[in-house]
Tab-separated table of N, CA and C in Angstrom:
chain	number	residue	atom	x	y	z
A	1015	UNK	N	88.665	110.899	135.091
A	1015	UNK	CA	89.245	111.044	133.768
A	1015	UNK	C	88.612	110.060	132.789
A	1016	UNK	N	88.634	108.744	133.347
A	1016	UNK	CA	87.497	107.710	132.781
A	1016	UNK	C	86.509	108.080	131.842
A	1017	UNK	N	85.651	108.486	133.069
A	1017	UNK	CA	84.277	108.780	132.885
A	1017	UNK	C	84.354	109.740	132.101
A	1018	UNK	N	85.051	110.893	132.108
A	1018	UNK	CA	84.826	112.225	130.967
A	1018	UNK	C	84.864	111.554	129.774
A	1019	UNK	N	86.231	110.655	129.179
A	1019	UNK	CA	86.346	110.171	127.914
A	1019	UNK	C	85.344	109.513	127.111
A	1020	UNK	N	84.822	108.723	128.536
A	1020	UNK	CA	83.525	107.987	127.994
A	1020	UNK	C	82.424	108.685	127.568
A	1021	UNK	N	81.982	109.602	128.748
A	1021	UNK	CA	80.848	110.724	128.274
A	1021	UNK	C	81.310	111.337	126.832
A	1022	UNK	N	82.662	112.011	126.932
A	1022	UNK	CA	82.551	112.929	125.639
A	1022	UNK	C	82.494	111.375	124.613
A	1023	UNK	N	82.608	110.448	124.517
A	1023	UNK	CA	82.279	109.405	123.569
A	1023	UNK	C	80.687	109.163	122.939
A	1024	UNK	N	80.457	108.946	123.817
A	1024	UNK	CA	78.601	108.643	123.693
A	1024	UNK	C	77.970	109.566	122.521
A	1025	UNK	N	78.062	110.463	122.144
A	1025	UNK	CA	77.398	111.175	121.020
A	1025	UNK	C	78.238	110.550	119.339
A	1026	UNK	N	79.122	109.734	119.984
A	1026	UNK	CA	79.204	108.884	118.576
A	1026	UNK	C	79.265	107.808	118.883
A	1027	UNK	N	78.374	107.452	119.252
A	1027	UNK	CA	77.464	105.762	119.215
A	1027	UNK	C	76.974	105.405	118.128
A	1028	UNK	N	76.485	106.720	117.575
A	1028	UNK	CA	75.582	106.345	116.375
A	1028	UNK	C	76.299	106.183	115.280
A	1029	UNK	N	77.089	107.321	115.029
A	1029	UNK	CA	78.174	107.347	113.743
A	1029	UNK	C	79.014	105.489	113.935
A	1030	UNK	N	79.392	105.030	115.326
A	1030	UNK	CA	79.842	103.892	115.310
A	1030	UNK	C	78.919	102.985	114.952
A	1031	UNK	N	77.646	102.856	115.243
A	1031	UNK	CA	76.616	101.935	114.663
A	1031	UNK	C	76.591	101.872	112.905
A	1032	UNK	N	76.550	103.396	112.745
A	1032	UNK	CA	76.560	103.574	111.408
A	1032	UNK	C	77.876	102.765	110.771
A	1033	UNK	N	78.733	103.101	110.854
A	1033	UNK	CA	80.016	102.730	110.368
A	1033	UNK	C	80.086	101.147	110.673
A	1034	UNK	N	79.384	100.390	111.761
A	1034	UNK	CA	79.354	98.814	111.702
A	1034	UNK	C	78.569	98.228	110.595
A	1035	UNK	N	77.511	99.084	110.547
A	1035	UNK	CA	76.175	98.264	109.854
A	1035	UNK	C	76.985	98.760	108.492
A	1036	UNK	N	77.522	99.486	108.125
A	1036	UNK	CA	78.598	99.572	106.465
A	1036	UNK	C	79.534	98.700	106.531
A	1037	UNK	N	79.927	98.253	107.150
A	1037	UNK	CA	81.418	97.153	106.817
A	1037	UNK	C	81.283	96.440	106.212
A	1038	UNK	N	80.165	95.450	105.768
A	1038	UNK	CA	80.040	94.125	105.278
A	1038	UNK	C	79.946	95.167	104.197
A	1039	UNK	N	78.538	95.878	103.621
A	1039	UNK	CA	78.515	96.827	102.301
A	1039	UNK	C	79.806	97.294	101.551
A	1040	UNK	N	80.893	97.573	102.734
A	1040	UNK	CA	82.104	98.387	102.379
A	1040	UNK	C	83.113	97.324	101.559
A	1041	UNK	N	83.059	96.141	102.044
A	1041	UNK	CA	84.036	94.960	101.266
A	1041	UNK	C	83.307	94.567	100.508
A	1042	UNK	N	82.335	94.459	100.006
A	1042	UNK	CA	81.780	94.521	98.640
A	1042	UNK	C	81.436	95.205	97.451
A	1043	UNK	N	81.535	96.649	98.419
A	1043	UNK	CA	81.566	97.596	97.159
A	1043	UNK	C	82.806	98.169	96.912
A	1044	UNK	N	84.017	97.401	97.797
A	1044	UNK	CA	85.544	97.979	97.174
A	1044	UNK	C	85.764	96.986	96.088
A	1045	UNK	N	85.131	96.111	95.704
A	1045	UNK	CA	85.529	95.383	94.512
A	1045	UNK	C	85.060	95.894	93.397
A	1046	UNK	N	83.942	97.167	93.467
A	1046	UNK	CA	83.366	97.859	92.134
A	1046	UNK	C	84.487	97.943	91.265
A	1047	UNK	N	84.652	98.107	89.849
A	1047	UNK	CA	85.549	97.710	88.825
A	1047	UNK	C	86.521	96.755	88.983
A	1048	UNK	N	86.554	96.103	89.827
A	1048	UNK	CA	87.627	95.072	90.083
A	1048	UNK	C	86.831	94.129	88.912
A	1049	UNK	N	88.273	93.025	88.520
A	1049	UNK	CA	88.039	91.794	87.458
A	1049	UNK	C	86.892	91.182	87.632
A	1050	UNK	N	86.432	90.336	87.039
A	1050	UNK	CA	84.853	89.600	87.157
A	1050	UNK	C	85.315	88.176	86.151
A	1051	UNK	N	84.823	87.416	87.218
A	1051	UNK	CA	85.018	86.405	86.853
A	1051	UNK	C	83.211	85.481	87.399
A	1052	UNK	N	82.895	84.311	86.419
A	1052	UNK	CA	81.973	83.755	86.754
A	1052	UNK	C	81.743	82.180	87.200
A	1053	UNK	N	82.409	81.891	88.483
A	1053	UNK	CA	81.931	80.541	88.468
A	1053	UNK	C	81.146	79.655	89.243
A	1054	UNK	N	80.576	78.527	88.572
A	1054	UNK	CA	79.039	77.818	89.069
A	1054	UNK	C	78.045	79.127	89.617
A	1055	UNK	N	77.975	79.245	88.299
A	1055	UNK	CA	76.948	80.063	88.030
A	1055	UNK	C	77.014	81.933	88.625
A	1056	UNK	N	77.576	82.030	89.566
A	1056	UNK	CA	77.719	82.994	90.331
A	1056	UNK	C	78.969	83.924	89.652
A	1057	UNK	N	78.644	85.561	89.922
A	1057	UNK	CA	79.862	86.210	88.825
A	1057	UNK	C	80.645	86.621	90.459
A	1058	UNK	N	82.055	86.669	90.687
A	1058	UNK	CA	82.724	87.314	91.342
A	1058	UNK	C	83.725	88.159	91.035
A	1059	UNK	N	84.067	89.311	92.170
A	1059	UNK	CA	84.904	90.748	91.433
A	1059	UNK	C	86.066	90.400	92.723
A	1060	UNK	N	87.478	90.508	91.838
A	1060	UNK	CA	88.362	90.506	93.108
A	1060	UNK	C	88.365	91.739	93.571
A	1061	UNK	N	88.933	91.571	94.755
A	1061	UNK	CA	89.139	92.491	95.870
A	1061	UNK	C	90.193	93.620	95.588
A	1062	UNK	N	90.280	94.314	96.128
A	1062	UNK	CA	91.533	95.178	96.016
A	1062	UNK	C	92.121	94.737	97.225
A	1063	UNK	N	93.661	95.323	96.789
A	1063	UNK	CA	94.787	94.845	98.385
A	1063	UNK	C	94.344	94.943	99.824
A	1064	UNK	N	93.742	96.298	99.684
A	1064	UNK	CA	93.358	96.836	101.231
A	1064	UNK	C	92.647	94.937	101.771
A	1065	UNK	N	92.155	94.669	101.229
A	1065	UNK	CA	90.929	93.525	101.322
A	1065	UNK	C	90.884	91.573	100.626
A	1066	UNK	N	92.576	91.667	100.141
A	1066	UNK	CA	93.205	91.020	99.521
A	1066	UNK	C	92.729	90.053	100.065
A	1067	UNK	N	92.778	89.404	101.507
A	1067	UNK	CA	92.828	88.399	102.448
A	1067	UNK	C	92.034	88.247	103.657
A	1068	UNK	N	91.439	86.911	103.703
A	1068	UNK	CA	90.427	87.366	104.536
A	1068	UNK	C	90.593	87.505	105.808
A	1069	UNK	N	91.774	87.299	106.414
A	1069	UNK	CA	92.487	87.980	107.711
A	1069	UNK	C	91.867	89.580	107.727
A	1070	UNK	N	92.617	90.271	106.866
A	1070	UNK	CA	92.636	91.356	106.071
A	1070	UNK	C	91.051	92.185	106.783
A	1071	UNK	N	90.088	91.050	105.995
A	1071	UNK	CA	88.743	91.513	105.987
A	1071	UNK	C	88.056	91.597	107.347
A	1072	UNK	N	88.324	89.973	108.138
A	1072	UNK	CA	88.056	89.750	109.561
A	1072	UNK	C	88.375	90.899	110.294
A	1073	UNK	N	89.826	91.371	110.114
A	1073	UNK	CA	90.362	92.401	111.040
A	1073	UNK	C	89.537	93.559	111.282
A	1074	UNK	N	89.063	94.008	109.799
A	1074	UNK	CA	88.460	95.103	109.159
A	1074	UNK	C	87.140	94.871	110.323
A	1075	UNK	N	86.658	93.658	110.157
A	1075	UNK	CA	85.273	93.793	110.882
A	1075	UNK	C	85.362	93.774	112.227
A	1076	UNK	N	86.488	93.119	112.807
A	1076	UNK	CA	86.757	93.375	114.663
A	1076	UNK	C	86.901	94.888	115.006
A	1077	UNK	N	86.965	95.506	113.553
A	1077	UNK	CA	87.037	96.845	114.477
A	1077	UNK	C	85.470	97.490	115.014
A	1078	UNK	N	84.513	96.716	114.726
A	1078	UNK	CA	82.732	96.961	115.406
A	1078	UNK	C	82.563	96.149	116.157
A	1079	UNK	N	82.828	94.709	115.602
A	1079	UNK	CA	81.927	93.392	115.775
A	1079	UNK	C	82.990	92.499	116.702
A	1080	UNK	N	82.103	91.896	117.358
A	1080	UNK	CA	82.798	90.592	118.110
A	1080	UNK	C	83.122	89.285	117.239
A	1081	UNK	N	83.612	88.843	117.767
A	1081	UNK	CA	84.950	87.214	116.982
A	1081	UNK	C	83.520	86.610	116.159
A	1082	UNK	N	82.519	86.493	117.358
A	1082	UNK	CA	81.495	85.774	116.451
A	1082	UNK	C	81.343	86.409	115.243
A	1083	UNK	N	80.013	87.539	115.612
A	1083	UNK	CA	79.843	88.424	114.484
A	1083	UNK	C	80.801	88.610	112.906
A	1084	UNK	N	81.990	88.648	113.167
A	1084	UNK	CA	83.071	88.929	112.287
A	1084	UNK	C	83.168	87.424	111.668
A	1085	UNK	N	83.056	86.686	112.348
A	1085	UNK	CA	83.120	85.253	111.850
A	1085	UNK	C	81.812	84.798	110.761
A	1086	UNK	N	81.071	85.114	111.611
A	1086	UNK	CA	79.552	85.375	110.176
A	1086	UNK	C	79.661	85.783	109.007
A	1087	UNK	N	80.157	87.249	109.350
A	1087	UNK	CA	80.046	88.239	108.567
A	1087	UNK	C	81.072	87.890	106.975
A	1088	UNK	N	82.131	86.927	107.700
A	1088	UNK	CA	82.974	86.973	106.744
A	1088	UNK	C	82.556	85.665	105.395
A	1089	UNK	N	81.736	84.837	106.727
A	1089	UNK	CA	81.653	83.414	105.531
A	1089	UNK	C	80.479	83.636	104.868
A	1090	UNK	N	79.572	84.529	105.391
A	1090	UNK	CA	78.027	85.487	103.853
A	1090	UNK	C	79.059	86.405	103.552
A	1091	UNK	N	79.779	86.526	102.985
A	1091	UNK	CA	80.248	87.648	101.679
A	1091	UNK	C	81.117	86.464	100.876
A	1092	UNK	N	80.704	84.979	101.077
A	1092	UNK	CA	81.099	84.045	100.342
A	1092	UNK	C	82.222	84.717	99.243
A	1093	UNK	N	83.228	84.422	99.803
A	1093	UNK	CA	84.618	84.689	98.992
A	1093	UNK	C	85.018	83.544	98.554
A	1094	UNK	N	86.126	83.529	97.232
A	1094	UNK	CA	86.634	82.258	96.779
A	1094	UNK	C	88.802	83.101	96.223
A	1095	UNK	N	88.887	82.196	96.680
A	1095	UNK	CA	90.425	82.408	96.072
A	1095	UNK	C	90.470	81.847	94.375
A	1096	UNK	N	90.821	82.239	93.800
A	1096	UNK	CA	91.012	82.207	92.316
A	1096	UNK	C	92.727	82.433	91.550
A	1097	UNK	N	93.338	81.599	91.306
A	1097	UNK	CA	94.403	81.844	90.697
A	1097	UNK	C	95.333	83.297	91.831
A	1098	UNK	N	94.943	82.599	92.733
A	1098	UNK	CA	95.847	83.604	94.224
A	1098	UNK	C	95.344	85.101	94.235
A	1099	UNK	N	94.340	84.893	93.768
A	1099	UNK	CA	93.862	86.619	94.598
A	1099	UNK	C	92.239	85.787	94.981
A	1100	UNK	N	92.259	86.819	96.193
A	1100	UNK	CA	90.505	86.538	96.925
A	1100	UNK	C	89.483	87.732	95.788
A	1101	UNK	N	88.439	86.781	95.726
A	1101	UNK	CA	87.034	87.902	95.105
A	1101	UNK	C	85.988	87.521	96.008
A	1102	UNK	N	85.159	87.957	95.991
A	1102	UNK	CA	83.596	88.263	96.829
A	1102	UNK	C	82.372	88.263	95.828
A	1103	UNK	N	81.695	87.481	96.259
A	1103	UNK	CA	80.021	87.107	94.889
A	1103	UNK	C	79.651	88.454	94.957
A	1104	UNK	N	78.935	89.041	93.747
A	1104	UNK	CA	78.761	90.135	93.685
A	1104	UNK	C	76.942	89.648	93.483
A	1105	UNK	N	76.013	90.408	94.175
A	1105	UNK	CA	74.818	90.460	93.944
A	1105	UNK	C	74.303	91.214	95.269
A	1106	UNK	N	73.218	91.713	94.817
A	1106	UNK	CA	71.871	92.575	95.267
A	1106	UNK	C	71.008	91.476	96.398
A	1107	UNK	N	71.836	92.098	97.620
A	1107	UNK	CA	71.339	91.620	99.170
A	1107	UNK	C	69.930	92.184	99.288
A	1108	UNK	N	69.464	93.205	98.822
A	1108	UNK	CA	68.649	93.905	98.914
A	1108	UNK	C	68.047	95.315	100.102
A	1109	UNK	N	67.400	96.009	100.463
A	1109	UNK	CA	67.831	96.817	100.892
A	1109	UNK	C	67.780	96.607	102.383
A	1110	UNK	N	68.681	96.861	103.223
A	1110	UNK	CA	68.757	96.483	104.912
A	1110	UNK	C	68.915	98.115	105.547
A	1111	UNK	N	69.032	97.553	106.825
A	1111	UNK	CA	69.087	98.743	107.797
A	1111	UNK	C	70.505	98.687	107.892
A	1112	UNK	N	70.987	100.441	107.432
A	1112	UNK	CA	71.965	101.206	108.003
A	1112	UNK	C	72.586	102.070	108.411
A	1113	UNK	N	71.256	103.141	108.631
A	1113	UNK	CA	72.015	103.905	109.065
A	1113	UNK	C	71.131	104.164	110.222
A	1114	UNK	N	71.532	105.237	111.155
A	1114	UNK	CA	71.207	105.579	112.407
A	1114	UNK	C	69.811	106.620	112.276
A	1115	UNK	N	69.070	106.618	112.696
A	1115	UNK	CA	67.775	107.699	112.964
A	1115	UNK	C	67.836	108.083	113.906
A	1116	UNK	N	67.508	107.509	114.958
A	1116	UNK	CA	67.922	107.898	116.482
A	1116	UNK	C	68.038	106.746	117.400
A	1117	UNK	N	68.785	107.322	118.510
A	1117	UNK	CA	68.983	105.730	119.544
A	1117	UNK	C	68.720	106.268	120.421
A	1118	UNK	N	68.437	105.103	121.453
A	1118	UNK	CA	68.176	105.546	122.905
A	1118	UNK	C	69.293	104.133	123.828
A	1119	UNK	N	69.949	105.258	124.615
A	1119	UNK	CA	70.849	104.248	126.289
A	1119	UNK	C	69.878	103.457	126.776
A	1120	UNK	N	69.443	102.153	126.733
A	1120	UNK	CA	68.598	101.489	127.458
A	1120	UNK	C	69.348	101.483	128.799
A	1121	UNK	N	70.613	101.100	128.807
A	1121	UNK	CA	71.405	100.728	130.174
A	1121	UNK	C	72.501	101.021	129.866
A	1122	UNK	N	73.669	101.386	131.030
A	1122	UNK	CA	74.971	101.494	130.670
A	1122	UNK	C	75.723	101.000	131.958
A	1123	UNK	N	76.704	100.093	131.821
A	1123	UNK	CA	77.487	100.128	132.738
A	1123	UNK	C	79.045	100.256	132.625
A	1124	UNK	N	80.024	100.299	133.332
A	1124	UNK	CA	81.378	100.387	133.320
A	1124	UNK	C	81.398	99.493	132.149
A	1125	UNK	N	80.766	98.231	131.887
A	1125	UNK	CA	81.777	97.420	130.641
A	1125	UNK	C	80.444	97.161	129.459
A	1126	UNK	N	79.573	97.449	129.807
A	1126	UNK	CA	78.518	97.301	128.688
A	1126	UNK	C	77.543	98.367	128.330
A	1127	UNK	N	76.625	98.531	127.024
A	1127	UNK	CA	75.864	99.422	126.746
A	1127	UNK	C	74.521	98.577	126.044
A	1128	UNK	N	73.499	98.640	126.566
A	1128	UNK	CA	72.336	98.078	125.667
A	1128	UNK	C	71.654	99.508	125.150
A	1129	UNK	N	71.262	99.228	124.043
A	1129	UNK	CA	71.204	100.333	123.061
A	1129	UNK	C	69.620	99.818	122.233
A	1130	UNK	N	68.628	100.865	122.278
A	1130	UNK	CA	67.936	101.007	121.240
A	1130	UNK	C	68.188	101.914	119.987
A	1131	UNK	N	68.072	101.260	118.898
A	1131	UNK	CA	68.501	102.681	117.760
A	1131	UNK	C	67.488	101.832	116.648
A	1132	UNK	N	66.771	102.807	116.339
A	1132	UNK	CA	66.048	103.020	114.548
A	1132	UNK	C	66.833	103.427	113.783
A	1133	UNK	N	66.888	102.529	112.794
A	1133	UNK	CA	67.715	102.425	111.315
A	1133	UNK	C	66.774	102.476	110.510
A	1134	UNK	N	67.282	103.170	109.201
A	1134	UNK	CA	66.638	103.874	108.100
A	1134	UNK	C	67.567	102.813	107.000
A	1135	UNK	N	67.110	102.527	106.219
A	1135	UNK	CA	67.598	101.903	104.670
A	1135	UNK	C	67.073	100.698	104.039
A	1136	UNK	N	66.383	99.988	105.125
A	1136	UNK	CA	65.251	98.674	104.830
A	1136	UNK	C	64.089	99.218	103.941
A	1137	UNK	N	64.046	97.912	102.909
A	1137	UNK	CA	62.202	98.483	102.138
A	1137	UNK	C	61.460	98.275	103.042
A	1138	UNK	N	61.582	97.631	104.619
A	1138	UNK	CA	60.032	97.625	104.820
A	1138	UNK	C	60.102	99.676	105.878
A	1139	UNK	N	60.934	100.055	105.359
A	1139	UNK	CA	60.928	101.495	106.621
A	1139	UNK	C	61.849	101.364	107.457
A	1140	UNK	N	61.754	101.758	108.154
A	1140	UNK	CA	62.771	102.401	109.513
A	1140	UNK	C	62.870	100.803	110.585
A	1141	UNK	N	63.720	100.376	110.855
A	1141	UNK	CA	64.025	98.964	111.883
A	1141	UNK	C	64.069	99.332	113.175
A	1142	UNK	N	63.629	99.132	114.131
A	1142	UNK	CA	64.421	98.915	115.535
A	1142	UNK	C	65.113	98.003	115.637
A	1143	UNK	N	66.430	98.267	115.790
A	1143	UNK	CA	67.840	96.906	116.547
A	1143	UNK	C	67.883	97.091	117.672
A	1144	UNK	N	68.248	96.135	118.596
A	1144	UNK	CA	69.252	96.439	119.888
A	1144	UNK	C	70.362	96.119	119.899
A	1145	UNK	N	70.829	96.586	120.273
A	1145	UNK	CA	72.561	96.391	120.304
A	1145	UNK	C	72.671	96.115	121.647
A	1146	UNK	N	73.644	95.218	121.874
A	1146	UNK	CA	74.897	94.830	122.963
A	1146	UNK	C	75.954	95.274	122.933
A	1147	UNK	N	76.628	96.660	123.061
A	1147	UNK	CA	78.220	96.735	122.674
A	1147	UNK	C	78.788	97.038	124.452
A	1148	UNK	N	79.875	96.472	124.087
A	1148	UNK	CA	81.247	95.802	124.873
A	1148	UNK	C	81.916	97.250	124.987
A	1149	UNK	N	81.923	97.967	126.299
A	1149	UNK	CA	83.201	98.618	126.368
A	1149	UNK	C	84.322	98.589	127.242
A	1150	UNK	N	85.178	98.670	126.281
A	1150	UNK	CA	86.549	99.294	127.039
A	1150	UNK	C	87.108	100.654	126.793
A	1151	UNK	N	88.090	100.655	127.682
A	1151	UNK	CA	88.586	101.941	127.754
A	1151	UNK	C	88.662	102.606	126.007
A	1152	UNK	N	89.130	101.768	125.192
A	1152	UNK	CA	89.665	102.530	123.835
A	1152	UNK	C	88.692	101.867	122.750
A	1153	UNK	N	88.046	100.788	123.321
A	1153	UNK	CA	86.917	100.829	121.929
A	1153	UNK	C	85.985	100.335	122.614
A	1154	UNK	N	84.662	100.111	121.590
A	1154	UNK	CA	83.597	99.362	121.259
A	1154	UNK	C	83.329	98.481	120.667
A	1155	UNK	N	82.570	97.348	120.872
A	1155	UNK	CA	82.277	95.946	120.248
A	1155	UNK	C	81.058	95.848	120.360
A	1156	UNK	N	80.395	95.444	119.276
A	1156	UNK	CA	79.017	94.808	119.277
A	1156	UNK	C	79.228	93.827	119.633
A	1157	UNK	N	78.765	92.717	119.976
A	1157	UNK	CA	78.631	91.699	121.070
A	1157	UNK	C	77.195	91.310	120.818
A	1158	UNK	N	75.940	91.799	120.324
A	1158	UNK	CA	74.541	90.949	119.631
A	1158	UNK	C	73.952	92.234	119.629
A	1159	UNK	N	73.590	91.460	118.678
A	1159	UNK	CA	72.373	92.186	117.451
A	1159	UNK	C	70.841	91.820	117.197
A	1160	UNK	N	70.347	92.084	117.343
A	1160	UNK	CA	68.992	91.877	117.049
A	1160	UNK	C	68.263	91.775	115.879
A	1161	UNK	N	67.431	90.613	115.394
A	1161	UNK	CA	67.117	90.384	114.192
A	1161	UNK	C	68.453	90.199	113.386
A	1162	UNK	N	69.088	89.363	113.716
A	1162	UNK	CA	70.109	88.797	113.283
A	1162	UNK	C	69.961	87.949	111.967
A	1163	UNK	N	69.022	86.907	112.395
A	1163	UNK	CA	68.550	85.987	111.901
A	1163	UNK	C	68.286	86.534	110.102
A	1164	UNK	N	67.502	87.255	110.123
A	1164	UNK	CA	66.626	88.333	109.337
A	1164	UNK	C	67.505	88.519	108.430
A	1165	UNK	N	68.895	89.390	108.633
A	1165	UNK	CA	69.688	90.121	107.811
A	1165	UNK	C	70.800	88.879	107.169
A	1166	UNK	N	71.235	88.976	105.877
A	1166	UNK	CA	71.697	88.108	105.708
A	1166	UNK	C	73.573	88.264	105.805
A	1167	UNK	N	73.596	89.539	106.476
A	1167	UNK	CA	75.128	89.538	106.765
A	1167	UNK	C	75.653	89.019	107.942
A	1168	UNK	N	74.316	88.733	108.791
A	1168	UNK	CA	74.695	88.300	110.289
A	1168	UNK	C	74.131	86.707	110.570
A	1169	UNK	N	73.685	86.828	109.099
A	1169	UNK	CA	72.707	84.835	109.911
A	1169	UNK	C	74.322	84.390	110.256
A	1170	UNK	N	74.249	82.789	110.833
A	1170	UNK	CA	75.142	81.817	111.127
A	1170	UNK	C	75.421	81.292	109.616
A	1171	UNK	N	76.753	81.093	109.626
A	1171	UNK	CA	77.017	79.883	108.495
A	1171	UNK	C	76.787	78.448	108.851
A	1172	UNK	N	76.215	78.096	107.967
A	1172	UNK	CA	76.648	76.385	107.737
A	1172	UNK	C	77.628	75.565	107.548
């Protein structure tokens, strides 16, 4: 019974890749028309409720990414609280890899998947990532990424 769920799963690996590599994009572009405010130098747009808090946001990203990852992810979208609502710096990351072209199962076992997949949306062309995702019975976790370093939604904070 396992194994069927899992099999019929696997043909949305990609749509899940897809939908990780948008999350960070997705809390930044829910602030489009939100207020704008500019300070030290930098303009920021608050958030809407869905995204009010950065619990809120973290959560949003555990649903792809591992504690680390989500932990990255959250302190590059440099947020600031302002007179009690959260906003997010608004500027042009420039263009990255996100969406899926095709992947390939490098390996699979009962609790893990190493994954090749070409992504389309970078100026330099099409990326190869590898992925590490984590399974369990009811989800998936990325767990490392490749060319991490590179992208600026996944470097480490300082």
């Amino acid at each position: 019974m396992l194994k069927e769920k899992l099999v019929s799963r696997l043909p949305n690996i990609a749509l899940f890749i897809d939908q990780a590599e948008l999350a960070w994009g997705n809390i930044v572009n829910s602030a489009e028309g939100g207020r704008e405010i500019k300070i030290g130098g930098f303009i920021y747009r608050k958030l809407p409720i869905r995204f009010n808090t950065r619990l809120k946001i973290f959560d949003y990203f555990r649903r792809f990414w591992s504690i680390e990852f989500s932990r990255r992810m959250l302190c590059n979208l440099k947020t600031i609280f302002f007179k009690g609502h959260l906003y997010v710096r608004v500027g042009d990351i420039g263009a990255v890899p996100i969406k899926v072209v095709s992947f390939r199962i490098l390996t699979r076992t009962d609790r893990l998947l190493r994954i090749r997949a070409i992504l389309s949306g970078s100026d330099k062309g099409n990326t190869v990532i590898f992925y590490s995702i984590k399974r369990s019975p009811n989800n998936l976790t990325i767990i490392l990424r490749s060319k991490s370093l590179t992208d600026v939604r996944y470097r480490p904070c300082r």
